mmCIF file of C-alpha atoms and ligand atoms in Angstrom:
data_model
loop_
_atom_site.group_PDB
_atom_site.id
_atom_site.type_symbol
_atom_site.label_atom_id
_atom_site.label_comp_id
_atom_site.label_asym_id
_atom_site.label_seq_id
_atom_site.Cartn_x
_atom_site.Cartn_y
_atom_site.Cartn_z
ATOM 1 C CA UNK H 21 -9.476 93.105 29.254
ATOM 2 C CA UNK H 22 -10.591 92.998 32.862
ATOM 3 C CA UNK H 23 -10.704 89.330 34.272
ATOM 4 C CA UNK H 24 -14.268 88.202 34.325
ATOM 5 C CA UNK H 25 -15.972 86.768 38.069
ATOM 6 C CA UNK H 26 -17.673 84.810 36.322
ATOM 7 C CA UNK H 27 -18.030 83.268 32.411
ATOM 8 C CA UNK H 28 -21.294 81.801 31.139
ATOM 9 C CA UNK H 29 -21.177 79.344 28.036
ATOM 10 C CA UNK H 30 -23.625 78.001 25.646
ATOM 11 C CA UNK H 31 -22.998 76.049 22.601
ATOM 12 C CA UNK H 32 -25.165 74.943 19.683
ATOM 13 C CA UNK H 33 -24.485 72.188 16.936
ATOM 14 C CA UNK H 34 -22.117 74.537 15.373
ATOM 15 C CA UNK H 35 -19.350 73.469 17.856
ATOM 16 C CA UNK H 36 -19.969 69.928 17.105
ATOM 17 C CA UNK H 37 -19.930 70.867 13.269
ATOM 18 C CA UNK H 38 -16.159 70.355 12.262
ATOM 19 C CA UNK H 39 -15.752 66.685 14.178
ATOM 20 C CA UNK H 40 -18.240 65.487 11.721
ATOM 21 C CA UNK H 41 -21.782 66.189 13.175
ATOM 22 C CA UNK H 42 -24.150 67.220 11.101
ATOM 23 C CA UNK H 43 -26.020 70.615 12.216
ATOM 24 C CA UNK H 44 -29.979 71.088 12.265
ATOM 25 C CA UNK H 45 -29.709 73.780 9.535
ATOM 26 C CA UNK H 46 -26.893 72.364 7.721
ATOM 27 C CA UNK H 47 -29.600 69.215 7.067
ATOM 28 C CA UNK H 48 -32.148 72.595 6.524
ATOM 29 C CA UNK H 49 -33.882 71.025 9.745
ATOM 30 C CA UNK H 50 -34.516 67.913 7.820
ATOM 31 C CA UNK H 51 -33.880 64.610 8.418
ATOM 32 C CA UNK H 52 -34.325 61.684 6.123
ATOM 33 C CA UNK H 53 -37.208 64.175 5.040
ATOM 34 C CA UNK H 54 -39.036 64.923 8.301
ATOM 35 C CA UNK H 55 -38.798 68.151 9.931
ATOM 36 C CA UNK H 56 -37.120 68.003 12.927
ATOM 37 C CA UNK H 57 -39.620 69.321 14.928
ATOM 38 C CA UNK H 58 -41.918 66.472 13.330
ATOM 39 C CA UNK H 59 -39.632 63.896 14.956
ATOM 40 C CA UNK H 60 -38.522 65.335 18.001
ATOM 41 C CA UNK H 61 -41.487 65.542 19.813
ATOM 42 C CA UNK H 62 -43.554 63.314 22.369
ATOM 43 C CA UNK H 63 -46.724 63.011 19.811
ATOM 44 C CA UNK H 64 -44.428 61.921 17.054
ATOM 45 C CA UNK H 65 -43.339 59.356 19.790
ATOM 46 C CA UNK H 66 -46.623 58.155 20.270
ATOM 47 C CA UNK H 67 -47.530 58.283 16.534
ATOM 48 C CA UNK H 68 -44.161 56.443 15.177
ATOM 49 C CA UNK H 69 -41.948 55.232 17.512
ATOM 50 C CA UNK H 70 -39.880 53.245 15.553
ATOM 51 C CA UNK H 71 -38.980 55.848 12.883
ATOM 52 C CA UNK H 72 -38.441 58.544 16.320
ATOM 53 C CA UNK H 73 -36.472 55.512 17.078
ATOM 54 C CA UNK H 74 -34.304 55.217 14.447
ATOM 55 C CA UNK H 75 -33.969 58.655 14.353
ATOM 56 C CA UNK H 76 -32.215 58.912 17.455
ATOM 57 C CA UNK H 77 -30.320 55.204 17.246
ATOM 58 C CA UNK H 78 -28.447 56.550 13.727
ATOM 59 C CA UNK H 79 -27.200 59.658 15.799
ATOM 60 C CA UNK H 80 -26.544 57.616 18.790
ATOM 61 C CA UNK H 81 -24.429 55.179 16.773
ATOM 62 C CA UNK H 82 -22.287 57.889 14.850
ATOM 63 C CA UNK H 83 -21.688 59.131 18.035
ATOM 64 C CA UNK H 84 -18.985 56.436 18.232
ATOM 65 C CA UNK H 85 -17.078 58.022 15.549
ATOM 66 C CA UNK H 86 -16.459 60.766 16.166
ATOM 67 C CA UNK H 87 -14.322 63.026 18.218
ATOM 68 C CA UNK H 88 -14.459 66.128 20.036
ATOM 69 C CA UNK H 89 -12.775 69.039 17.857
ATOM 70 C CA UNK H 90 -10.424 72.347 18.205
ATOM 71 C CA UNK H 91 -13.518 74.112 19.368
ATOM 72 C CA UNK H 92 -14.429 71.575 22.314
ATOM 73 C CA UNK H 93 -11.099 71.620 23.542
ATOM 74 C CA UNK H 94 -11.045 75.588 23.831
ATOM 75 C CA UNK H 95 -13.952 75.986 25.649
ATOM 76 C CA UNK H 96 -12.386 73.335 28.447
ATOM 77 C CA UNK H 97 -9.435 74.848 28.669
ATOM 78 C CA UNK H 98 -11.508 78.031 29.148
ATOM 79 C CA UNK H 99 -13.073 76.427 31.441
ATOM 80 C CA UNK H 100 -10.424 75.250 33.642
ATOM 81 C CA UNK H 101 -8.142 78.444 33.239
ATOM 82 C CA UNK H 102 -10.376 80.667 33.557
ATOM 83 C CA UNK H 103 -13.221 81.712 36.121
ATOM 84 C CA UNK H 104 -15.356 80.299 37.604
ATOM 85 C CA UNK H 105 -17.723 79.346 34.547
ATOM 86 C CA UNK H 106 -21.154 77.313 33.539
ATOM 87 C CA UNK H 107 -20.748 75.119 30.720
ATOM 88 C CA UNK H 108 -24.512 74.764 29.063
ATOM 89 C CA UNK H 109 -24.755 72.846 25.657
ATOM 90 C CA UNK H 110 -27.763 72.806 23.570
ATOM 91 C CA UNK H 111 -26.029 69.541 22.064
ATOM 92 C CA UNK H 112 -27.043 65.936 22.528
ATOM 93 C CA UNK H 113 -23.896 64.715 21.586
ATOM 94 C CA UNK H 114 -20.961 63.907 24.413
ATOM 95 C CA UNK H 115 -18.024 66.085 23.033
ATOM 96 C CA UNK H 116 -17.907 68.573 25.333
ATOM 97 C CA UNK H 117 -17.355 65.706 28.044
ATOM 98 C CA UNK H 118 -14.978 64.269 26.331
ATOM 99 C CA UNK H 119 -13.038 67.133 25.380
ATOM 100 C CA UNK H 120 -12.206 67.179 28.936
ATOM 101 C CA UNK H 121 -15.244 69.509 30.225
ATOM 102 C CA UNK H 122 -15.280 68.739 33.731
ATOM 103 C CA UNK H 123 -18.689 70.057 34.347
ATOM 104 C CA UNK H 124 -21.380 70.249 31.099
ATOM 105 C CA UNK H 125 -25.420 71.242 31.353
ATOM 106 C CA UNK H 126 -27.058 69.619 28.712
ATOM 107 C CA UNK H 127 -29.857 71.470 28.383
ATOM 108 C CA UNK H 128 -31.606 69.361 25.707
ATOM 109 C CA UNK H 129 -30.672 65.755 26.984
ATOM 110 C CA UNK H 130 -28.060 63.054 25.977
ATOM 111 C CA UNK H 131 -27.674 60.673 23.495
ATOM 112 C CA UNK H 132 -25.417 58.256 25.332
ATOM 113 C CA UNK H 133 -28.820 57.911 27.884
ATOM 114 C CA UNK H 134 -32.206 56.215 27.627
ATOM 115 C CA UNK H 135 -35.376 57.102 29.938
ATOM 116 C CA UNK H 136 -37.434 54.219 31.124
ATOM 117 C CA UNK H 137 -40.833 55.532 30.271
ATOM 118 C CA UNK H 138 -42.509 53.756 33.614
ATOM 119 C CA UNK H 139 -39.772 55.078 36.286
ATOM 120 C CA UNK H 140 -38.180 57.860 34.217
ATOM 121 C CA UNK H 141 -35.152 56.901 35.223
ATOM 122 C CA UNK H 142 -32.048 57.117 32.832
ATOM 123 C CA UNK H 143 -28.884 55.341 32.089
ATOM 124 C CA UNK H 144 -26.476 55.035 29.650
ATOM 125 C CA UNK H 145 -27.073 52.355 27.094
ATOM 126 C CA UNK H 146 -24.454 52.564 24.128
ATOM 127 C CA UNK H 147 -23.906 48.613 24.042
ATOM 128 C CA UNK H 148 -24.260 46.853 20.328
ATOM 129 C CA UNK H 149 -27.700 45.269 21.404
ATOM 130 C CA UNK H 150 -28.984 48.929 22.174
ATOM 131 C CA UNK H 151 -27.995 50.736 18.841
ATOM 132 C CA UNK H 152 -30.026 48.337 16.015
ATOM 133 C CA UNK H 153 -32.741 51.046 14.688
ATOM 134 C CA UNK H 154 -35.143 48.769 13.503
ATOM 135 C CA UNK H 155 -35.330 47.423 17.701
ATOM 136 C CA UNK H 156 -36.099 49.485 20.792
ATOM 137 C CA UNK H 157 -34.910 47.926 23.613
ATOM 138 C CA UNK H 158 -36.177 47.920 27.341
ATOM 139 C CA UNK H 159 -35.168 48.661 30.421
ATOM 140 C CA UNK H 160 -33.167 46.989 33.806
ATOM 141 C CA UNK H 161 -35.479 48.747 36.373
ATOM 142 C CA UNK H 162 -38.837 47.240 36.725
ATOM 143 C CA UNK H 163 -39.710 44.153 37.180
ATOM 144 C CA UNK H 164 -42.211 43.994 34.234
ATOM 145 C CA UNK H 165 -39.473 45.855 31.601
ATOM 146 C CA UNK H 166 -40.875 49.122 30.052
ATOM 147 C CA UNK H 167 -39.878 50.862 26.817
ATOM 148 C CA UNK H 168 -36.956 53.116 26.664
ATOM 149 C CA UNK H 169 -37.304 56.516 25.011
ATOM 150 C CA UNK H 170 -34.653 58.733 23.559
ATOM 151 C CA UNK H 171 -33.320 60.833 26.518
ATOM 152 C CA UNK H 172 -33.211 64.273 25.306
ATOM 153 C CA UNK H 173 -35.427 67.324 25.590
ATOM 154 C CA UNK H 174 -38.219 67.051 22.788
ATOM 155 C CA UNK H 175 -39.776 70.518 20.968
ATOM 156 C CA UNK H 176 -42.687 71.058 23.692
ATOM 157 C CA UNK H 177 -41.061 69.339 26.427
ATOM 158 C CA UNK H 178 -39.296 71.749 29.364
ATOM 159 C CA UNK H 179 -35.205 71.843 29.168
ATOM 160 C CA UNK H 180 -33.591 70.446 31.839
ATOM 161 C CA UNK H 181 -31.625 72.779 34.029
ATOM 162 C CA UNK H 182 -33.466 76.253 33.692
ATOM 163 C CA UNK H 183 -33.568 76.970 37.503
ATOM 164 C CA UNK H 184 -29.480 76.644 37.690
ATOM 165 C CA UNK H 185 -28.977 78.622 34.440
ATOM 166 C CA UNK H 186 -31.187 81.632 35.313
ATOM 167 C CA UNK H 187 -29.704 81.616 38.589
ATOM 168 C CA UNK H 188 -26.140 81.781 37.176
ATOM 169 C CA UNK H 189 -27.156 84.154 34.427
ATOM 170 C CA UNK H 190 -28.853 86.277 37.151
ATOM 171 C CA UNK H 191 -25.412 86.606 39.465
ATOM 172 C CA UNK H 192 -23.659 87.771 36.162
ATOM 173 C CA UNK H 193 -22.964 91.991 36.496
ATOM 174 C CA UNK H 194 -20.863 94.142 34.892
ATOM 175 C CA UNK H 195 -17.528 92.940 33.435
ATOM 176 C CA UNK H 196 -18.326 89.649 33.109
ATOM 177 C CA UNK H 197 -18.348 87.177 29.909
ATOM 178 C CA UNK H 198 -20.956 85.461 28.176
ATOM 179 C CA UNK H 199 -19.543 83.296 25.208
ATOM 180 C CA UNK H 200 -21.653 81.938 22.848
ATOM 181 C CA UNK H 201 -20.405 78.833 20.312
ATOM 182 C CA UNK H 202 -22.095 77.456 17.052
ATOM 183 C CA UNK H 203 -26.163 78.227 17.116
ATOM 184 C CA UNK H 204 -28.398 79.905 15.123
ATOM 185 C CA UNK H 205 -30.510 81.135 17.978
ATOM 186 C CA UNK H 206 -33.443 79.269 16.552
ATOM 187 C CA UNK H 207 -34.787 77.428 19.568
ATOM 188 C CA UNK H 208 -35.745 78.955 22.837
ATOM 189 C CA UNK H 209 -35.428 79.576 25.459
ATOM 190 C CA UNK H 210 -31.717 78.582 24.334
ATOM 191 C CA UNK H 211 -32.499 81.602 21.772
ATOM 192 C CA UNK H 212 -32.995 83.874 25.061
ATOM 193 C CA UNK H 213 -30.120 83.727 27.031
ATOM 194 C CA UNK H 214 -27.550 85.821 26.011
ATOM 195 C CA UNK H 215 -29.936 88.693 25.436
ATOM 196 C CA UNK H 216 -30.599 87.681 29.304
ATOM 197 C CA UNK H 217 -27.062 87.430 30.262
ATOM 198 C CA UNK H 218 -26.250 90.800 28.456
ATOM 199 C CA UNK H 219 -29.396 92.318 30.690
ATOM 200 C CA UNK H 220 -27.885 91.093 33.385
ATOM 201 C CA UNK H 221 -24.514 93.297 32.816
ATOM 202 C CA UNK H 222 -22.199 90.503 30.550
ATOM 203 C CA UNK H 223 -20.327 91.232 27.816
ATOM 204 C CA UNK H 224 -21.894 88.592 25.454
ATOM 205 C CA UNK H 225 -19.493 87.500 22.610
ATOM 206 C CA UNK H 226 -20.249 84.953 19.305
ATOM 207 C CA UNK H 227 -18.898 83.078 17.608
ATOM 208 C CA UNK H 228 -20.252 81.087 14.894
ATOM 209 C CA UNK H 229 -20.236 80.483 11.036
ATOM 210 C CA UNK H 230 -22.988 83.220 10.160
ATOM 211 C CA UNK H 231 -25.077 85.223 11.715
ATOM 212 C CA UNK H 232 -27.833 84.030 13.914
ATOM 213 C CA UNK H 233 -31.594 85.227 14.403
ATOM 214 C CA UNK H 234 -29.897 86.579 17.582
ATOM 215 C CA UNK H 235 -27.251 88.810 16.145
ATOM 216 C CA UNK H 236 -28.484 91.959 18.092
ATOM 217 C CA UNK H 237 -28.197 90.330 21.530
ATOM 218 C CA UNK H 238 -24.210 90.123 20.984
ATOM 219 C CA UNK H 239 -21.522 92.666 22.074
ATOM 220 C CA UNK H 240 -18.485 90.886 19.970
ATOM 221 C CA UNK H 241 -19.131 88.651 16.872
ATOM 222 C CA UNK H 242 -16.518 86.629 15.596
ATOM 223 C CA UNK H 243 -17.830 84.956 12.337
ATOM 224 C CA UNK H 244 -15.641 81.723 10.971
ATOM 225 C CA UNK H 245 -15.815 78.059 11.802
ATOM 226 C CA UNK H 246 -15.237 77.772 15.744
ATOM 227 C CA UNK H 247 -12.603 75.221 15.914
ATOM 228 C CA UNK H 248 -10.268 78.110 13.993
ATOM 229 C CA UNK H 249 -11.522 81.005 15.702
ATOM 230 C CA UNK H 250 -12.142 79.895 19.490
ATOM 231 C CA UNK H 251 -9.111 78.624 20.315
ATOM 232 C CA UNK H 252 -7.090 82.100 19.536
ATOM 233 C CA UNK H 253 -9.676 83.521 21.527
ATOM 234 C CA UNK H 254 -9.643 81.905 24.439
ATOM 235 C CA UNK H 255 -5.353 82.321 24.677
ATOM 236 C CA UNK H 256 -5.928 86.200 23.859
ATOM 237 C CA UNK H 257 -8.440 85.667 26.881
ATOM 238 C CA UNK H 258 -6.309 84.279 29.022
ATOM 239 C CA UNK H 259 -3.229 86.004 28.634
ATOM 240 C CA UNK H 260 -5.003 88.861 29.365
ATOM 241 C CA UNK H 261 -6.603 87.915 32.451
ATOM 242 C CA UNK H 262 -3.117 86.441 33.878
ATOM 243 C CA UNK H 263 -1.955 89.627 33.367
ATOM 244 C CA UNK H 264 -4.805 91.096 35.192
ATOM 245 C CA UNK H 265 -4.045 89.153 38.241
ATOM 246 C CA UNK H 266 -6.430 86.592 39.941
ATOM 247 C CA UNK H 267 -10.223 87.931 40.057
ATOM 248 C CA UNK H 268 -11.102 89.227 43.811
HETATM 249 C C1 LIG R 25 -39.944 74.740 25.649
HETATM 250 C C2 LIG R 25 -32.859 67.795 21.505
HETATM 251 C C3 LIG R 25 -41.326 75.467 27.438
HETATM 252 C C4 LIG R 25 -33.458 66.832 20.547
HETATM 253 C C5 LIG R 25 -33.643 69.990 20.782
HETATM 254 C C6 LIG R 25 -44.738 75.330 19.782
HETATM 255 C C7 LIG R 25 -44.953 74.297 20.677
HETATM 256 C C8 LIG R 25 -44.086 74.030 21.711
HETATM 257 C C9 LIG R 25 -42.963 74.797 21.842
HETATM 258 C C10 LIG R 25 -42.743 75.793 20.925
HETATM 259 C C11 LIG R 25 -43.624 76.093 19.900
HETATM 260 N N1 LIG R 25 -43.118 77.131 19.187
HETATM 261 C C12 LIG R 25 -41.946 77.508 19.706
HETATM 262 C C13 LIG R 25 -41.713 76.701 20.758
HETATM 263 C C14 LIG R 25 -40.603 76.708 21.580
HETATM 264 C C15 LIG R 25 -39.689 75.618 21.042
HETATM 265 C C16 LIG R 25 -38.876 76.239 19.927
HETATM 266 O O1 LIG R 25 -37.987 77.000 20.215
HETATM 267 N N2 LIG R 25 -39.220 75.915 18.675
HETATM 268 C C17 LIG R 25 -38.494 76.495 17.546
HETATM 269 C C18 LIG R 25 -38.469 75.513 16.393
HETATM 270 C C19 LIG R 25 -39.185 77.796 17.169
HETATM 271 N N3 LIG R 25 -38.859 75.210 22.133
HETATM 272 C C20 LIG R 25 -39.207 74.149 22.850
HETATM 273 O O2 LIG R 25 -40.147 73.435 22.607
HETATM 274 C C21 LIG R 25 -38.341 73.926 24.057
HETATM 275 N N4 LIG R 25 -39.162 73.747 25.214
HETATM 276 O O3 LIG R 25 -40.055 75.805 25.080
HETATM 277 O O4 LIG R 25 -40.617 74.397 26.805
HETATM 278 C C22 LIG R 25 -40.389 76.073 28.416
HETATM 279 C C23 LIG R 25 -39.694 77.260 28.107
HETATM 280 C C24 LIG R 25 -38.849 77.830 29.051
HETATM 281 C C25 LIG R 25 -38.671 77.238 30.277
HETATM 282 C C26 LIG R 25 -39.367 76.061 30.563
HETATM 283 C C27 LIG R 25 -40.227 75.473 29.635
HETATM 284 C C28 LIG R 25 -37.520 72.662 23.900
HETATM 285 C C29 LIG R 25 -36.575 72.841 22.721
HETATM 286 C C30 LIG R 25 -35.604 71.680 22.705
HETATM 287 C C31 LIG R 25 -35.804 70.849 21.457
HETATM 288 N N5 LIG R 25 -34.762 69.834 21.408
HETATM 289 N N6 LIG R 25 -32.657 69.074 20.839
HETATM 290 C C32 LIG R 25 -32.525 66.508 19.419
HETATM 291 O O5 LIG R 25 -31.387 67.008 19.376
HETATM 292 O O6 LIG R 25 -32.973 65.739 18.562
HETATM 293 S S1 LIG R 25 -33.383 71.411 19.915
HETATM 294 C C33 LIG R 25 -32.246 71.077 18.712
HETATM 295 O O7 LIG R 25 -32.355 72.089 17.781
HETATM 296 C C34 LIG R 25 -30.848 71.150 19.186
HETATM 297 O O8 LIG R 25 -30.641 70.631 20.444
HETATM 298 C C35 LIG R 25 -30.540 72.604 19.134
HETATM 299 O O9 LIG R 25 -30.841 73.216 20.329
HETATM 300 C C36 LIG R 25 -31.469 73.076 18.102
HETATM 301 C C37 LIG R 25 -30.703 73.429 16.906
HETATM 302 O O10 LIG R 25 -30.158 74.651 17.210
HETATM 303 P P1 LIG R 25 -28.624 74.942 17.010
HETATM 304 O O11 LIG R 25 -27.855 74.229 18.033
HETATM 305 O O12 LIG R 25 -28.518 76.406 16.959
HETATM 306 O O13 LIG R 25 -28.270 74.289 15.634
HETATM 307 P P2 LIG R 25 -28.572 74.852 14.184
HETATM 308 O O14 LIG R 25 -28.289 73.776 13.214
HETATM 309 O O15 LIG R 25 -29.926 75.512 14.193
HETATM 310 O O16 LIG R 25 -27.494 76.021 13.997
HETATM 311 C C38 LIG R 25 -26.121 75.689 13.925
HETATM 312 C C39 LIG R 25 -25.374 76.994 13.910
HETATM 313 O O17 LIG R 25 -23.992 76.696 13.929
HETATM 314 C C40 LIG R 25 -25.634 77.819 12.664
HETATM 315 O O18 LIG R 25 -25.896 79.157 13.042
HETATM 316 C C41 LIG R 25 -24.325 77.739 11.887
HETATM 317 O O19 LIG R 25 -23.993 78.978 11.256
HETATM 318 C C42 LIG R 25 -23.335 77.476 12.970
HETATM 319 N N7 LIG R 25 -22.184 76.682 12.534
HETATM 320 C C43 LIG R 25 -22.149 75.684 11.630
HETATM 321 N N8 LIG R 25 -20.880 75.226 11.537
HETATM 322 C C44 LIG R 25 -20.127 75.945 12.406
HETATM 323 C C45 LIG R 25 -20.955 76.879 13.048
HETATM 324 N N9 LIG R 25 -20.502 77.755 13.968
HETATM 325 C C46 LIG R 25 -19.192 77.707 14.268
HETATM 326 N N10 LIG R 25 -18.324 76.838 13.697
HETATM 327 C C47 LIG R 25 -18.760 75.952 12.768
HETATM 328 N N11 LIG R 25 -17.885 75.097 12.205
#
């Protein structure tokens, strides 16, 4: 296989699946009965806060046990074997990071943050006194402390990072890779981009457990649990490519 220029990622809850994180469908996109698009929202905010609150503090919490999995460790070795790549997660969760990713867009936010809703500014706040569900906390900023809010990309709100990730999608061309980990193409404009990348001249391979709304937008499919089937890939990949010689 030629080597790639260039190798676009995107990853879904899938690749967080086998370290323990529950998935949107595995939970049938319910949580504690509430639809996740009933929680995840900015009117649900304003409605209930403290139960879009505790939503987000129980996943922030079991964020400190867990750890990043066969799957996460693949796609940094990927990325620091291989070319020149763009690492975008759909995930709130910090796996990727610390599965040695050097460089991750997280497209739909970050747990391990909170956004002061009067500056909008963000910082990490994973400290015992932040994670109690039944107490939001404020913020260091202002003078007059404001509420913090969960800071991740709500249904309705606009992903972060969507100038940088059509840009990279759009220098793709012909020969190049786009690899897609662990989602069920449910949510757009995640759902979009490897139908984009493929437009754009990539070969666009999955992997994931079963097959996704998106199917048709994907070259290669690989179906099995990711932490098994991405790391054979990604040696096959490589070992190919070092034969190739380095990229031009
Ligand atoms: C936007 C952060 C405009 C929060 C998330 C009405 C009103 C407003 C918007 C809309 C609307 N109707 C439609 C929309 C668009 C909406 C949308 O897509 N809705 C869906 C429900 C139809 N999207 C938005 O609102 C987005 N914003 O459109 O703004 C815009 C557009 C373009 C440019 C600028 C502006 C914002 C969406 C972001 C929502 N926030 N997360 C939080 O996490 O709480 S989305 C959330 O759900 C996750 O982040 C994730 O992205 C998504 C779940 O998807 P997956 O990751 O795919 O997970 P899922 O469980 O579904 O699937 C797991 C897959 O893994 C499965 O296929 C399974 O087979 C596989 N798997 C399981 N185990 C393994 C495995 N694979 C491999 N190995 C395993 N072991």
């Amino acid at each position: 296989m030629k080597r790639p220029s260039r190798v676009f990622i995107l990853t879904g809850a899938g690749v967080s699946a086998e370290s323990g994180v529950p998935t949107f469908r595995d939970a049938n996109g319910l949580w504690e009965g509430h639809r996740f698009e009933d929680v995840a929202t900015p009117s649900a905010w304003r409605r209930d806060p403290l139960t879009v609150w505790r939503f987000y503090t129980l996943r922030r919490r079991a964020l400190l046990n867990v750890k990043p999995n066969a799957a996460h460790v693949a796609v940094a070795r990927l990325q620091a074997e291989g070319p020149p790549s763009l690492l975008v997660s759909q995930n709130v969760d910090d796996l990727h990071q610390r599965a040695g990713s050097a460089s991750v867009l997280s497209m739909h936010g970050q747990l391990r943050s909170l956004r002061c809703e009067a500056s909008g500014r963000c910082e990490e706040r994973m400290a015992e006194d932040d994670l109690h569900e039944g107490h939001m906390v404020t913020c260091t900023c202002c003078a007059a402390p404001s509420r913090m809010r969960p800071d991740v990309v709500w249904f309705g709100e606009t992903p972060l990072g969507m100038p940088k990730i059509h840009d990279w999608i759009g220098r793709l061309s012909d020969g190049d890779l786009c690899l897609v980990v662990g989602t069920s193409g449910h949510v757009f404009p995640a759902a979009d981009l490897a139908r984009q990348a493929r437009q754009a001249g990539a070969r666009t391979v999955l992997v994931n457990l079963d097959e996704p709304l998106n199917a048709g937008d994907f070259d290669e499919v690989h179906l099995g649990p990711a932490g098994k089937l991405l790391p054979g890939l990604v040696d096959t990949w490589l070992e190919a490519w070092s034969a190739d010689g380095p990229s031009v």
